Amino acid sequence: MHIIKHIILILSLVPVASTAQNSSMDSEEINQFQEEIAQKAGSTNTIKGEFVQKKQLAFLQNEIQSSGRFFYASPDKIKWSYLQPYSYEVIFRNHKLFIDNEGEQSSIDIGNNELFGKLNQLIINSINGKMLQNKNFETTYEQNAEFVVAKLLPTDPVVLKLFREIILTFDKTTYEIHRVMLVEPAGDDTQIFFTKLKTNVPIDDSVFEF
Amino acid sequence: MYLSTIRFLSFSSLLFLLGACGSLPDLTEFDKVPAKPGEVAQNPYFSEGDEKVFKADISIYKNEFTGIFVHRKMNDTIHRIALLSEFGKTLFDLSYSRNFSKLNYSIPELDRSYIITILADDFRLLTISGGKVGERYESTETEVLKTAIEKGFVYYYFKKESQDLIKLTKTSAKKEKVNIYFTNFKNKLPETIQIVHSGINLTIVLNAIPQAYVD
């Protein structure tokens, strides 16, 4: 048993090769990718899809998972509908936050809150691709066979207190957002995976109202 | 949600305003019986290694905010809790034992906030037990174990037949401070935990999140 414990310990220290090794991108590849993303962002009026959210806390062995649907309409309307494991909806619209928590509705004016305004814009721009144009981040790029991975380090001290790194993973073929990963100062992280994305489909304004 | 937390915190100074405090628990319908020698009152719902995730609804002075509460008993003495927004953002992360607490992280707005102290005390009451039983009371359906703590008492209410812990009451020497109710039992575990303060208008309702989604 003692020997087995030693073997397990040694194996846990050996880095396991990733099945999707990332490689660097040269400046030409980066410029081309940024242009494609900017073009797509410029021509995107609506996005809808599904998401799975996974939260990893350092002191837990298990992830905390939730899932639902989201809707986005340019320039700044977004609705998150959490469907599992609880019902929770939040709509950002006209500098206001509207919440439906298991049927109980409320609203908050976020116009004067700098911190929350930044958080709201960060989420929206991560989905519509405009995040890569944000000068308040230092961005590096990597790629593998399927994805381009952009790592954004905040330079804004307000955002830095919330997140130490934001990682955006884009599908290399469609330039759609595949995953947003928010890494917090203490190392906890939240990953949001997007699926069934549909761009520029009609989304009725009533979707952004309760 | 994150922003409603900020609004909530602007009321934290009001926490010192005292509403009507309750008196000591009414045990007139109970018979006092001899305490069993060496008996220790235990809360059976928070075991070492268990990870519990709750949807949290917190209301204070008619202000409401929600989030996700996470608890893990790390070892014999240390517990750790975190409050998250529904978006997953960690709002605060705190370690505590019977006699100490350490803030591992908080968003700037919560730093040095009195609300973390109150929530830590509530979770300490909820999750740390093992007090020596000084007095015992019984009715036809319920038994009550009274334990002494620093500057007060904690009463444990058990259903006689099922031995389910259904209520905890923390008091000072003279007044009720906090009641914790355990309801909606499933497989001998409460799906709903309600923490109700007597001295301040603060209520916390915790609903267990289905295990399928603690993946």
Short mmCIF file of N, CA and C in Angstrom, two decimals, chain B residues 23-193:
data_model
loop_
_atom_site.label_atom_id
_atom_site.label_comp_id
_atom_site.label_asym_id
_atom_site.label_seq_id
_atom_site.Cartn_x
_atom_site.Cartn_y
_atom_site.Cartn_z
N SER B 23 -37.74 36.61 23.44
CA SER B 23 -37.37 36.17 24.77
C SER B 23 -36.79 34.77 24.63
N LEU B 24 -36.48 34.10 25.72
CA LEU B 24 -35.95 32.75 25.66
C LEU B 24 -37.02 31.81 25.12
N PRO B 25 -36.60 30.63 24.56
CA PRO B 25 -37.59 29.69 24.00
C PRO B 25 -38.65 29.30 25.01
N ASP B 26 -39.88 29.18 24.53
CA ASP B 26 -41.00 28.79 25.37
C ASP B 26 -41.02 27.26 25.48
N LEU B 27 -40.68 26.77 26.65
CA LEU B 27 -40.65 25.31 26.85
C LEU B 27 -41.75 24.88 27.81
N THR B 28 -42.82 25.69 27.93
CA THR B 28 -43.86 25.38 28.90
C THR B 28 -44.60 24.08 28.56
N GLU B 29 -44.61 23.72 27.29
CA GLU B 29 -45.29 22.47 26.90
C GLU B 29 -44.37 21.27 26.97
N PHE B 30 -43.17 21.47 27.46
CA PHE B 30 -42.21 20.38 27.57
C PHE B 30 -42.00 20.02 29.04
N ASP B 31 -41.69 18.78 29.29
CA ASP B 31 -41.30 18.33 30.63
C ASP B 31 -39.80 18.28 30.71
N LYS B 32 -39.27 18.82 31.79
CA LYS B 32 -37.83 18.71 32.00
C LYS B 32 -37.52 17.30 32.50
N VAL B 33 -36.57 16.66 31.85
CA VAL B 33 -36.18 15.29 32.23
C VAL B 33 -34.69 15.26 32.51
N PRO B 34 -34.22 14.24 33.21
CA PRO B 34 -32.78 14.20 33.52
C PRO B 34 -31.94 14.13 32.25
N ALA B 35 -30.88 14.95 32.21
CA ALA B 35 -29.96 14.89 31.06
C ALA B 35 -29.16 13.60 31.17
N LYS B 36 -28.85 13.02 30.03
CA LYS B 36 -28.07 11.78 30.01
C LYS B 36 -26.59 12.12 30.25
N PRO B 37 -25.92 11.42 31.15
CA PRO B 37 -24.53 11.73 31.47
C PRO B 37 -23.63 11.70 30.22
N GLY B 38 -22.88 12.77 30.03
CA GLY B 38 -21.94 12.80 28.92
C GLY B 38 -22.56 13.02 27.56
N GLU B 39 -23.88 13.31 27.52
CA GLU B 39 -24.53 13.45 26.21
C GLU B 39 -24.05 14.72 25.52
N VAL B 40 -23.83 14.61 24.23
CA VAL B 40 -23.38 15.73 23.40
C VAL B 40 -24.39 15.93 22.28
N ALA B 41 -24.78 17.15 22.04
CA ALA B 41 -25.75 17.45 20.98
C ALA B 41 -25.03 17.58 19.65
N GLN B 42 -25.51 16.83 18.66
CA GLN B 42 -24.85 16.84 17.35
C GLN B 42 -25.82 17.23 16.25
N ASN B 43 -25.34 18.04 15.33
CA ASN B 43 -26.07 18.32 14.09
C ASN B 43 -25.58 17.30 13.07
N PRO B 44 -26.46 16.41 12.60
CA PRO B 44 -25.99 15.32 11.74
C PRO B 44 -25.84 15.67 10.26
N TYR B 45 -26.13 16.90 9.89
CA TYR B 45 -26.27 17.20 8.47
C TYR B 45 -25.00 17.67 7.77
N PHE B 46 -23.92 17.90 8.52
CA PHE B 46 -22.70 18.43 7.88
C PHE B 46 -21.51 17.58 8.31
N SER B 47 -21.20 16.60 7.49
CA SER B 47 -20.13 15.66 7.83
C SER B 47 -18.84 16.04 7.11
N GLU B 48 -17.73 15.53 7.64
CA GLU B 48 -16.44 15.85 7.05
C GLU B 48 -16.38 15.37 5.61
N GLY B 49 -15.90 16.24 4.73
CA GLY B 49 -15.74 15.88 3.32
C GLY B 49 -16.96 16.17 2.47
N ASP B 50 -18.14 16.27 3.09
CA ASP B 50 -19.35 16.57 2.32
C ASP B 50 -19.23 17.94 1.68
N GLU B 51 -19.68 18.05 0.44
CA GLU B 51 -19.75 19.34 -0.22
C GLU B 51 -21.22 19.67 -0.45
N LYS B 52 -21.66 20.76 0.09
CA LYS B 52 -23.07 21.12 -0.03
C LYS B 52 -23.20 22.44 -0.81
N VAL B 53 -24.15 22.46 -1.72
CA VAL B 53 -24.40 23.64 -2.54
C VAL B 53 -25.86 24.03 -2.38
N PHE B 54 -26.09 25.30 -2.09
CA PHE B 54 -27.44 25.79 -1.87
C PHE B 54 -27.73 26.99 -2.75
N LYS B 55 -28.96 27.09 -3.19
CA LYS B 55 -29.44 28.35 -3.76
C LYS B 55 -29.84 29.19 -2.55
N ALA B 56 -29.31 30.41 -2.48
CA ALA B 56 -29.52 31.24 -1.30
C ALA B 56 -30.39 32.44 -1.64
N ASP B 57 -31.39 32.66 -0.81
CA ASP B 57 -32.21 33.87 -0.90
C ASP B 57 -32.06 34.61 0.42
N ILE B 58 -31.53 35.82 0.36
CA ILE B 58 -31.26 36.57 1.57
C ILE B 58 -32.10 37.83 1.54
N SER B 59 -32.83 38.07 2.60
CA SER B 59 -33.60 39.30 2.67
C SER B 59 -33.28 40.03 3.96
N ILE B 60 -33.12 41.34 3.84
CA ILE B 60 -32.82 42.16 4.99
C ILE B 60 -33.48 43.50 4.81
N TYR B 61 -34.30 43.87 5.77
CA TYR B 61 -35.02 45.14 5.72
C TYR B 61 -35.66 45.37 4.35
N LYS B 62 -36.37 44.37 3.87
CA LYS B 62 -37.12 44.42 2.61
C LYS B 62 -36.23 44.46 1.37
N ASN B 63 -34.92 44.32 1.54
CA ASN B 63 -34.04 44.19 0.39
C ASN B 63 -33.70 42.72 0.20
N GLU B 64 -33.71 42.31 -1.08
CA GLU B 64 -33.49 40.89 -1.36
C GLU B 64 -32.26 40.73 -2.23
N PHE B 65 -31.47 39.72 -1.96
CA PHE B 65 -30.51 39.34 -2.97
C PHE B 65 -30.30 37.83 -2.93
N THR B 66 -29.81 37.31 -4.03
CA THR B 66 -29.70 35.86 -4.18
C THR B 66 -28.28 35.48 -4.56
N GLY B 67 -27.99 34.23 -4.43
CA GLY B 67 -26.67 33.74 -4.81
C GLY B 67 -26.61 32.25 -4.59
N ILE B 68 -25.40 31.73 -4.63
CA ILE B 68 -25.14 30.32 -4.40
C ILE B 68 -24.22 30.21 -3.19
N PHE B 69 -24.64 29.44 -2.19
CA PHE B 69 -23.82 29.20 -1.01
C PHE B 69 -23.21 27.82 -1.10
N VAL B 70 -21.92 27.74 -0.81
CA VAL B 70 -21.22 26.46 -0.87
C VAL B 70 -20.57 26.21 0.48
N HIS B 71 -20.67 24.98 0.99
CA HIS B 71 -20.04 24.64 2.27
C HIS B 71 -19.29 23.32 2.14
N ARG B 72 -18.13 23.27 2.76
CA ARG B 72 -17.42 22.00 2.89
C ARG B 72 -16.76 21.94 4.27
N LYS B 73 -16.94 20.82 4.94
CA LYS B 73 -16.22 20.58 6.20
C LYS B 73 -14.88 20.00 5.82
N MET B 74 -13.82 20.77 6.02
CA MET B 74 -12.50 20.40 5.50
C MET B 74 -11.84 19.29 6.33
N ASN B 75 -11.99 19.39 7.65
CA ASN B 75 -11.44 18.36 8.54
C ASN B 75 -12.20 18.41 9.85
N ASP B 76 -11.63 17.85 10.91
CA ASP B 76 -12.31 17.78 12.20
C ASP B 76 -12.80 19.13 12.70
N THR B 77 -12.04 20.18 12.42
CA THR B 77 -12.36 21.47 13.04
C THR B 77 -12.63 22.59 12.04
N ILE B 78 -12.09 22.51 10.84
CA ILE B 78 -12.15 23.63 9.90
C ILE B 78 -13.28 23.45 8.88
N HIS B 79 -14.08 24.50 8.70
CA HIS B 79 -15.11 24.53 7.67
C HIS B 79 -14.76 25.66 6.71
N ARG B 80 -15.31 25.53 5.50
CA ARG B 80 -15.09 26.60 4.52
C ARG B 80 -16.38 26.87 3.77
N ILE B 81 -16.71 28.15 3.61
CA ILE B 81 -17.91 28.53 2.87
C ILE B 81 -17.55 29.58 1.83
N ALA B 82 -18.36 29.63 0.79
CA ALA B 82 -18.20 30.66 -0.22
C ALA B 82 -19.58 31.08 -0.69
N LEU B 83 -19.72 32.36 -0.98
CA LEU B 83 -20.93 32.88 -1.58
C LEU B 83 -20.58 33.28 -3.01
N LEU B 84 -21.36 32.79 -3.97
CA LEU B 84 -21.13 33.07 -5.38
C LEU B 84 -22.34 33.78 -5.95
N SER B 85 -22.12 34.55 -7.01
CA SER B 85 -23.27 35.02 -7.77
C SER B 85 -23.74 33.89 -8.67
N GLU B 86 -24.93 34.01 -9.21
CA GLU B 86 -25.42 32.96 -10.12
C GLU B 86 -24.52 32.80 -11.34
N PHE B 87 -23.78 33.88 -11.68
CA PHE B 87 -22.86 33.81 -12.81
C PHE B 87 -21.56 33.10 -12.43
N GLY B 88 -21.45 32.70 -11.16
CA GLY B 88 -20.26 31.97 -10.75
C GLY B 88 -19.20 32.82 -10.07
N LYS B 89 -19.35 34.13 -10.10
CA LYS B 89 -18.32 35.00 -9.51
C LYS B 89 -18.29 34.79 -8.01
N THR B 90 -17.11 34.52 -7.46
CA THR B 90 -16.96 34.37 -6.02
C THR B 90 -17.09 35.74 -5.36
N LEU B 91 -18.03 35.85 -4.43
CA LEU B 91 -18.22 37.12 -3.74
C LEU B 91 -17.39 37.14 -2.45
N PHE B 92 -17.42 36.05 -1.71
CA PHE B 92 -16.47 35.89 -0.63
C PHE B 92 -16.22 34.42 -0.36
N ASP B 93 -15.07 34.15 0.27
CA ASP B 93 -14.63 32.78 0.56
C ASP B 93 -14.02 32.84 1.96
N LEU B 94 -14.59 32.06 2.89
CA LEU B 94 -14.22 32.20 4.30
C LEU B 94 -13.98 30.84 4.91
N SER B 95 -12.90 30.72 5.69
CA SER B 95 -12.65 29.53 6.50
C SER B 95 -12.97 29.85 7.95
N TYR B 96 -13.51 28.86 8.68
CA TYR B 96 -13.82 29.13 10.09
C TYR B 96 -13.77 27.83 10.88
N SER B 97 -13.59 28.01 12.18
CA SER B 97 -13.72 26.89 13.11
C SER B 97 -14.58 27.41 14.26
N ARG B 98 -14.59 26.69 15.36
CA ARG B 98 -15.42 27.13 16.49
C ARG B 98 -14.99 28.51 16.97
N ASN B 99 -13.70 28.77 16.94
CA ASN B 99 -13.20 30.00 17.58
C ASN B 99 -12.47 30.98 16.66
N PHE B 100 -12.37 30.66 15.37
CA PHE B 100 -11.66 31.62 14.53
C PHE B 100 -12.31 31.65 13.15
N SER B 101 -12.01 32.70 12.41
CA SER B 101 -12.42 32.74 11.00
C SER B 101 -11.36 33.49 10.21
N LYS B 102 -11.25 33.15 8.94
CA LYS B 102 -10.25 33.77 8.08
C LYS B 102 -10.89 34.03 6.72
N LEU B 103 -10.85 35.26 6.29
CA LEU B 103 -11.40 35.61 4.99
C LEU B 103 -10.36 35.33 3.93
N ASN B 104 -10.64 34.34 3.05
CA ASN B 104 -9.67 33.99 2.01
C ASN B 104 -9.75 34.95 0.82
N TYR B 105 -10.95 35.41 0.54
CA TYR B 105 -11.13 36.35 -0.58
C TYR B 105 -12.48 37.04 -0.42
N SER B 106 -12.55 38.30 -0.82
CA SER B 106 -13.84 38.93 -1.00
C SER B 106 -13.71 39.98 -2.09
N ILE B 107 -14.81 40.25 -2.76
CA ILE B 107 -14.83 41.37 -3.68
C ILE B 107 -14.63 42.64 -2.86
N PRO B 108 -14.10 43.69 -3.47
CA PRO B 108 -13.79 44.91 -2.70
C PRO B 108 -14.98 45.45 -1.91
N GLU B 109 -16.18 45.36 -2.48
CA GLU B 109 -17.34 45.94 -1.80
C GLU B 109 -17.67 45.21 -0.51
N LEU B 110 -17.26 43.93 -0.40
CA LEU B 110 -17.58 43.16 0.80
C LEU B 110 -16.46 43.18 1.82
N ASP B 111 -15.33 43.73 1.42
CA ASP B 111 -14.18 43.73 2.32
C ASP B 111 -14.50 44.48 3.60
N ARG B 112 -14.24 43.87 4.73
CA ARG B 112 -14.51 44.45 6.05
C ARG B 112 -16.00 44.69 6.28
N SER B 113 -16.81 44.01 5.50
CA SER B 113 -18.24 44.20 5.69
C SER B 113 -18.73 43.38 6.87
N TYR B 114 -19.62 43.98 7.62
CA TYR B 114 -20.17 43.29 8.78
C TYR B 114 -21.01 42.09 8.36
N ILE B 115 -21.53 42.09 7.14
CA ILE B 115 -22.39 41.00 6.71
C ILE B 115 -21.64 39.68 6.69
N ILE B 116 -20.36 39.72 6.33
CA ILE B 116 -19.59 38.47 6.32
C ILE B 116 -19.48 37.92 7.73
N THR B 117 -19.29 38.79 8.71
CA THR B 117 -19.21 38.34 10.10
C THR B 117 -20.51 37.66 10.52
N ILE B 118 -21.63 38.27 10.14
CA ILE B 118 -22.92 37.69 10.51
C ILE B 118 -23.13 36.35 9.82
N LEU B 119 -22.83 36.29 8.52
CA LEU B 119 -23.02 35.04 7.79
C LEU B 119 -22.09 33.95 8.33
N ALA B 120 -20.88 34.33 8.70
CA ALA B 120 -19.94 33.35 9.28
C ALA B 120 -20.49 32.81 10.60
N ASP B 121 -21.04 33.69 11.43
CA ASP B 121 -21.62 33.24 12.70
C ASP B 121 -22.81 32.32 12.46
N ASP B 122 -23.63 32.66 11.47
CA ASP B 122 -24.80 31.82 11.15
C ASP B 122 -24.35 30.43 10.69
N PHE B 123 -23.35 30.39 9.83
CA PHE B 123 -22.88 29.08 9.35
C PHE B 123 -22.14 28.32 10.44
N ARG B 124 -21.51 29.05 11.36
CA ARG B 124 -20.87 28.38 12.49
C ARG B 124 -21.94 27.70 13.34
N LEU B 125 -23.03 28.40 13.59
CA LEU B 125 -24.14 27.82 14.35
C LEU B 125 -24.73 26.64 13.61
N LEU B 126 -24.86 26.79 12.29
CA LEU B 126 -25.51 25.77 11.47
C LEU B 126 -24.66 24.49 11.38
N THR B 127 -23.36 24.63 11.31
CA THR B 127 -22.52 23.49 10.94
C THR B 127 -21.64 22.94 12.06
N ILE B 128 -21.43 23.69 13.12
CA ILE B 128 -20.55 23.21 14.18
C ILE B 128 -21.38 22.87 15.41
N SER B 129 -21.32 21.62 15.80
CA SER B 129 -22.10 21.20 16.97
C SER B 129 -21.16 20.49 17.94
N GLY B 130 -21.74 19.68 18.79
CA GLY B 130 -20.90 18.95 19.75
C GLY B 130 -20.90 19.56 21.12
N GLY B 131 -21.93 20.39 21.42
CA GLY B 131 -21.99 20.97 22.76
C GLY B 131 -22.50 19.97 23.79
N LYS B 132 -21.97 20.07 25.00
CA LYS B 132 -22.39 19.17 26.07
C LYS B 132 -23.80 19.55 26.53
N VAL B 133 -24.66 18.55 26.63
CA VAL B 133 -26.06 18.80 27.00
C VAL B 133 -26.16 19.05 28.49
N GLY B 134 -26.68 20.25 28.85
CA GLY B 134 -26.82 20.58 30.26
C GLY B 134 -28.23 20.29 30.77
N GLU B 135 -29.22 20.49 29.88
CA GLU B 135 -30.62 20.25 30.26
C GLU B 135 -31.34 19.56 29.11
N ARG B 136 -32.36 18.78 29.46
CA ARG B 136 -33.11 18.02 28.45
C ARG B 136 -34.60 18.19 28.71
N TYR B 137 -35.37 18.39 27.65
CA TYR B 137 -36.81 18.56 27.76
C TYR B 137 -37.48 17.65 26.75
N GLU B 138 -38.69 17.19 27.10
CA GLU B 138 -39.41 16.33 26.16
C GLU B 138 -40.88 16.67 26.13
N SER B 139 -41.48 16.53 24.93
CA SER B 139 -42.93 16.54 24.79
C SER B 139 -43.30 15.21 24.14
N THR B 140 -44.55 15.06 23.72
CA THR B 140 -44.93 13.77 23.13
C THR B 140 -44.19 13.53 21.81
N GLU B 141 -43.86 14.60 21.09
CA GLU B 141 -43.26 14.40 19.77
C GLU B 141 -41.83 14.87 19.66
N THR B 142 -41.42 15.74 20.57
CA THR B 142 -40.14 16.43 20.38
C THR B 142 -39.27 16.34 21.63
N GLU B 143 -37.96 16.23 21.43
CA GLU B 143 -37.04 16.38 22.56
C GLU B 143 -36.11 17.56 22.29
N VAL B 144 -35.79 18.28 23.35
CA VAL B 144 -34.99 19.49 23.25
C VAL B 144 -33.74 19.33 24.11
N LEU B 145 -32.59 19.56 23.50
CA LEU B 145 -31.32 19.48 24.22
C LEU B 145 -30.77 20.89 24.33
N LYS B 146 -30.46 21.30 25.56
CA LYS B 146 -29.94 22.65 25.78
C LYS B 146 -28.45 22.56 26.07
N THR B 147 -27.67 23.30 25.27
CA THR B 147 -26.22 23.31 25.47
C THR B 147 -25.76 24.73 25.74
N ALA B 148 -24.66 24.86 26.47
CA ALA B 148 -24.14 26.18 26.80
C ALA B 148 -23.05 26.56 25.82
N ILE B 149 -23.07 27.82 25.40
CA ILE B 149 -21.99 28.38 24.58
C ILE B 149 -21.50 29.64 25.29
N GLU B 150 -20.45 30.24 24.73
CA GLU B 150 -19.97 31.47 25.34
C GLU B 150 -21.06 32.53 25.28
N LYS B 151 -21.44 33.06 26.37
CA LYS B 151 -22.44 34.13 26.48
C LYS B 151 -23.84 33.70 26.04
N GLY B 152 -24.18 32.42 26.16
CA GLY B 152 -25.55 32.05 25.81
C GLY B 152 -25.75 30.55 25.73
N PHE B 153 -26.79 30.17 24.94
CA PHE B 153 -27.16 28.75 24.83
C PHE B 153 -27.54 28.43 23.39
N VAL B 154 -27.47 27.14 23.07
CA VAL B 154 -28.02 26.63 21.81
C VAL B 154 -28.95 25.48 22.15
N TYR B 155 -30.18 25.57 21.65
CA TYR B 155 -31.18 24.53 21.87
C TYR B 155 -31.31 23.72 20.59
N TYR B 156 -31.29 22.37 20.73
CA TYR B 156 -31.47 21.47 19.60
C TYR B 156 -32.83 20.80 19.74
N TYR B 157 -33.66 20.90 18.70
CA TYR B 157 -34.99 20.29 18.70
C TYR B 157 -34.98 19.09 17.76
N PHE B 158 -35.25 17.91 18.32
CA PHE B 158 -35.29 16.68 17.52
C PHE B 158 -36.69 16.10 17.53
N LYS B 159 -37.15 15.62 16.39
CA LYS B 159 -38.39 14.84 16.33
C LYS B 159 -38.08 13.48 16.97
N LYS B 160 -38.90 13.10 17.94
CA LYS B 160 -38.61 11.87 18.69
C LYS B 160 -38.60 10.65 17.80
N GLU B 161 -39.62 10.53 16.97
CA GLU B 161 -39.79 9.30 16.19
C GLU B 161 -38.68 9.14 15.14
N SER B 162 -38.40 10.22 14.40
CA SER B 162 -37.45 10.11 13.29
C SER B 162 -36.03 10.49 13.70
N GLN B 163 -35.91 11.17 14.88
CA GLN B 163 -34.63 11.71 15.32
C GLN B 163 -34.06 12.75 14.34
N ASP B 164 -34.95 13.34 13.54
CA ASP B 164 -34.53 14.42 12.66
C ASP B 164 -34.34 15.68 13.49
N LEU B 165 -33.24 16.38 13.28
CA LEU B 165 -33.04 17.69 13.87
C LEU B 165 -33.88 18.67 13.07
N ILE B 166 -34.86 19.32 13.71
CA ILE B 166 -35.78 20.19 12.95
C ILE B 166 -35.59 21.67 13.26
N LYS B 167 -34.85 21.95 14.33
CA LYS B 167 -34.69 23.37 14.69
C LYS B 167 -33.50 23.55 15.60
N LEU B 168 -32.82 24.70 15.41
CA LEU B 168 -31.78 25.15 16.32
C LEU B 168 -32.16 26.54 16.78
N THR B 169 -31.97 26.81 18.06
CA THR B 169 -32.21 28.17 18.56
C THR B 169 -30.99 28.61 19.34
N LYS B 170 -30.47 29.76 18.93
CA LYS B 170 -29.33 30.34 19.66
C LYS B 170 -29.86 31.52 20.47
N THR B 171 -29.44 31.57 21.72
CA THR B 171 -29.89 32.66 22.58
C THR B 171 -28.71 33.28 23.30
N SER B 172 -28.91 34.51 23.78
CA SER B 172 -27.99 35.08 24.74
C SER B 172 -28.44 34.54 26.10
N ALA B 173 -28.00 35.16 27.17
CA ALA B 173 -28.45 34.71 28.49
C ALA B 173 -29.95 34.92 28.66
N LYS B 174 -30.52 35.89 27.93
CA LYS B 174 -31.90 36.27 28.20
C LYS B 174 -32.82 36.30 26.98
N LYS B 175 -32.24 36.27 25.76
CA LYS B 175 -33.10 36.48 24.60
C LYS B 175 -32.72 35.58 23.44
N GLU B 176 -33.73 35.24 22.62
CA GLU B 176 -33.47 34.51 21.37
C GLU B 176 -32.71 35.42 20.42
N LYS B 177 -31.76 34.81 19.71
CA LYS B 177 -31.00 35.56 18.71
C LYS B 177 -31.29 35.07 17.30
N VAL B 178 -31.17 33.77 17.13
CA VAL B 178 -31.32 33.18 15.78
C VAL B 178 -32.07 31.86 15.91
N ASN B 179 -33.00 31.63 14.98
CA ASN B 179 -33.63 30.32 14.83
C ASN B 179 -33.27 29.75 13.47
N ILE B 180 -32.93 28.47 13.45
CA ILE B 180 -32.65 27.78 12.18
C ILE B 180 -33.64 26.62 12.06
N TYR B 181 -34.39 26.60 10.95
CA TYR B 181 -35.40 25.58 10.73
C TYR B 181 -34.96 24.65 9.60
N PHE B 182 -35.13 23.36 9.82
CA PHE B 182 -34.77 22.35 8.81
C PHE B 182 -36.06 21.69 8.33
N THR B 183 -36.34 21.78 7.02
CA THR B 183 -37.60 21.24 6.49
C THR B 183 -37.37 20.55 5.15
N ASN B 184 -38.44 20.00 4.61
CA ASN B 184 -38.40 19.31 3.30
C ASN B 184 -37.34 18.23 3.28
N PHE B 185 -37.54 17.25 4.14
CA PHE B 185 -36.52 16.20 4.26
C PHE B 185 -36.59 15.23 3.09
N LYS B 186 -35.39 14.85 2.65
CA LYS B 186 -35.26 13.85 1.58
C LYS B 186 -34.09 12.96 1.97
N ASN B 187 -34.34 11.68 2.11
CA ASN B 187 -33.27 10.76 2.54
C ASN B 187 -32.60 11.25 3.82
N LYS B 188 -33.41 11.69 4.75
CA LYS B 188 -32.96 12.11 6.08
C LYS B 188 -32.15 13.40 6.08
N LEU B 189 -32.13 14.11 4.93
CA LEU B 189 -31.42 15.37 4.88
C LEU B 189 -32.40 16.50 4.54
N PRO B 190 -32.29 17.65 5.18
CA PRO B 190 -33.21 18.75 4.88
C PRO B 190 -32.87 19.40 3.54
N GLU B 191 -33.89 19.58 2.69
CA GLU B 191 -33.68 20.26 1.42
C GLU B 191 -33.74 21.78 1.61
N THR B 192 -34.40 22.20 2.67
CA THR B 192 -34.55 23.63 2.93
C THR B 192 -34.07 23.96 4.34
N ILE B 193 -33.26 25.00 4.44
CA ILE B 193 -32.77 25.48 5.74
C ILE B 193 -33.08 26.97 5.79
#
